[in-house]
Amino acid sequence: MNRRTDTTKQVLVTELLSLSGTAMLLYAAKDEQHHHAVVLREFLRNIAKEGFG
């Protein structure tokens, strides 16, 4: 991944979190604890808490 991609990701996540402080993650999975939205939620929480880097 290059620096421009990292900066773009940081900007997009910052914008997403600043919209209302809340993001709704939709998923269609039978297993409610093991799916992509859970992974994305944890990723976003870590970024919100620790920032990029």
mmCIF file of C-alpha atoms in Angstrom, residues 1-52:
data_model
loop_
_atom_site.group_PDB
_atom_site.id
_atom_site.type_symbol
_atom_site.label_atom_id
_atom_site.label_comp_id
_atom_site.label_asym_id
_atom_site.label_seq_id
_atom_site.Cartn_x
_atom_site.Cartn_y
_atom_site.Cartn_z
ATOM 1 C CA MET A 1 0.000 0.000 0.000
ATOM 2 C CA ASN A 2 1.306 3.436 -0.775
ATOM 3 C CA ARG A 3 1.221 6.657 1.219
ATOM 4 C CA ARG A 4 -1.556 8.152 -0.923
ATOM 5 C CA THR A 5 -3.780 5.120 -0.288
ATOM 6 C CA ASP A 6 -3.144 5.360 3.468
ATOM 7 C CA THR A 7 -4.024 9.068 3.457
ATOM 8 C CA THR A 8 -7.175 8.418 1.435
ATOM 9 C CA LYS A 9 -8.270 5.708 3.880
ATOM 10 C CA GLN A 10 -7.623 7.998 6.832
ATOM 11 C CA VAL A 11 -9.688 10.800 5.274
ATOM 12 C CA LEU A 12 -12.574 8.461 4.426
ATOM 13 C CA VAL A 13 -12.697 6.895 7.893
ATOM 14 C CA THR A 14 -12.479 10.318 9.544
ATOM 15 C CA GLU A 15 -15.360 11.575 7.403
ATOM 16 C CA LEU A 16 -17.406 8.473 8.135
ATOM 17 C CA LEU A 17 -16.946 8.813 11.884
ATOM 18 C CA SER A 18 -17.544 12.571 11.876
ATOM 19 C CA LEU A 19 -20.908 12.371 10.113
ATOM 20 C CA SER A 20 -22.732 11.650 13.337
ATOM 21 C CA GLY A 21 -20.283 9.663 15.418
ATOM 22 C CA THR A 22 -22.308 6.603 14.513
ATOM 23 C CA ALA A 23 -22.073 4.250 11.589
ATOM 24 C CA MET A 24 -24.570 1.528 10.746
ATOM 25 C CA LEU A 25 -23.003 -1.670 9.472
ATOM 26 C CA LEU A 26 -25.375 -3.947 7.618
ATOM 27 C CA TYR A 27 -24.690 -7.604 7.106
ATOM 28 C CA ALA A 28 -26.389 -10.759 5.946
ATOM 29 C CA ALA A 29 -24.923 -13.671 7.857
ATOM 30 C CA LYS A 30 -26.331 -16.578 9.812
ATOM 31 C CA ASP A 31 -23.570 -16.307 12.383
ATOM 32 C CA GLU A 32 -24.166 -13.048 14.274
ATOM 33 C CA GLN A 33 -20.745 -12.995 15.950
ATOM 34 C CA HIS A 34 -18.426 -13.982 13.099
ATOM 35 C CA HIS A 35 -18.827 -11.927 9.930
ATOM 36 C CA HIS A 36 -17.222 -9.015 8.076
ATOM 37 C CA ALA A 37 -19.218 -6.289 9.832
ATOM 38 C CA VAL A 38 -17.808 -7.393 13.206
ATOM 39 C CA VAL A 39 -14.264 -7.100 11.853
ATOM 40 C CA LEU A 40 -15.006 -3.682 10.343
ATOM 41 C CA ARG A 41 -16.644 -2.483 13.590
ATOM 42 C CA GLU A 42 -13.549 -3.408 15.604
ATOM 43 C CA PHE A 43 -11.282 -1.763 13.032
ATOM 44 C CA LEU A 44 -13.288 1.479 13.166
ATOM 45 C CA ARG A 45 -13.387 1.436 16.974
ATOM 46 C CA ASN A 46 -9.608 1.037 17.112
ATOM 47 C CA ILE A 47 -9.089 3.911 14.683
ATOM 48 C CA ALA A 48 -11.495 6.126 16.616
ATOM 49 C CA LYS A 49 -9.663 5.336 19.857
ATOM 50 C CA GLU A 50 -6.041 5.217 18.690
ATOM 51 C CA GLY A 51 -6.025 6.978 15.317
ATOM 52 C CA PHE A 52 -4.227 5.855 12.180
#
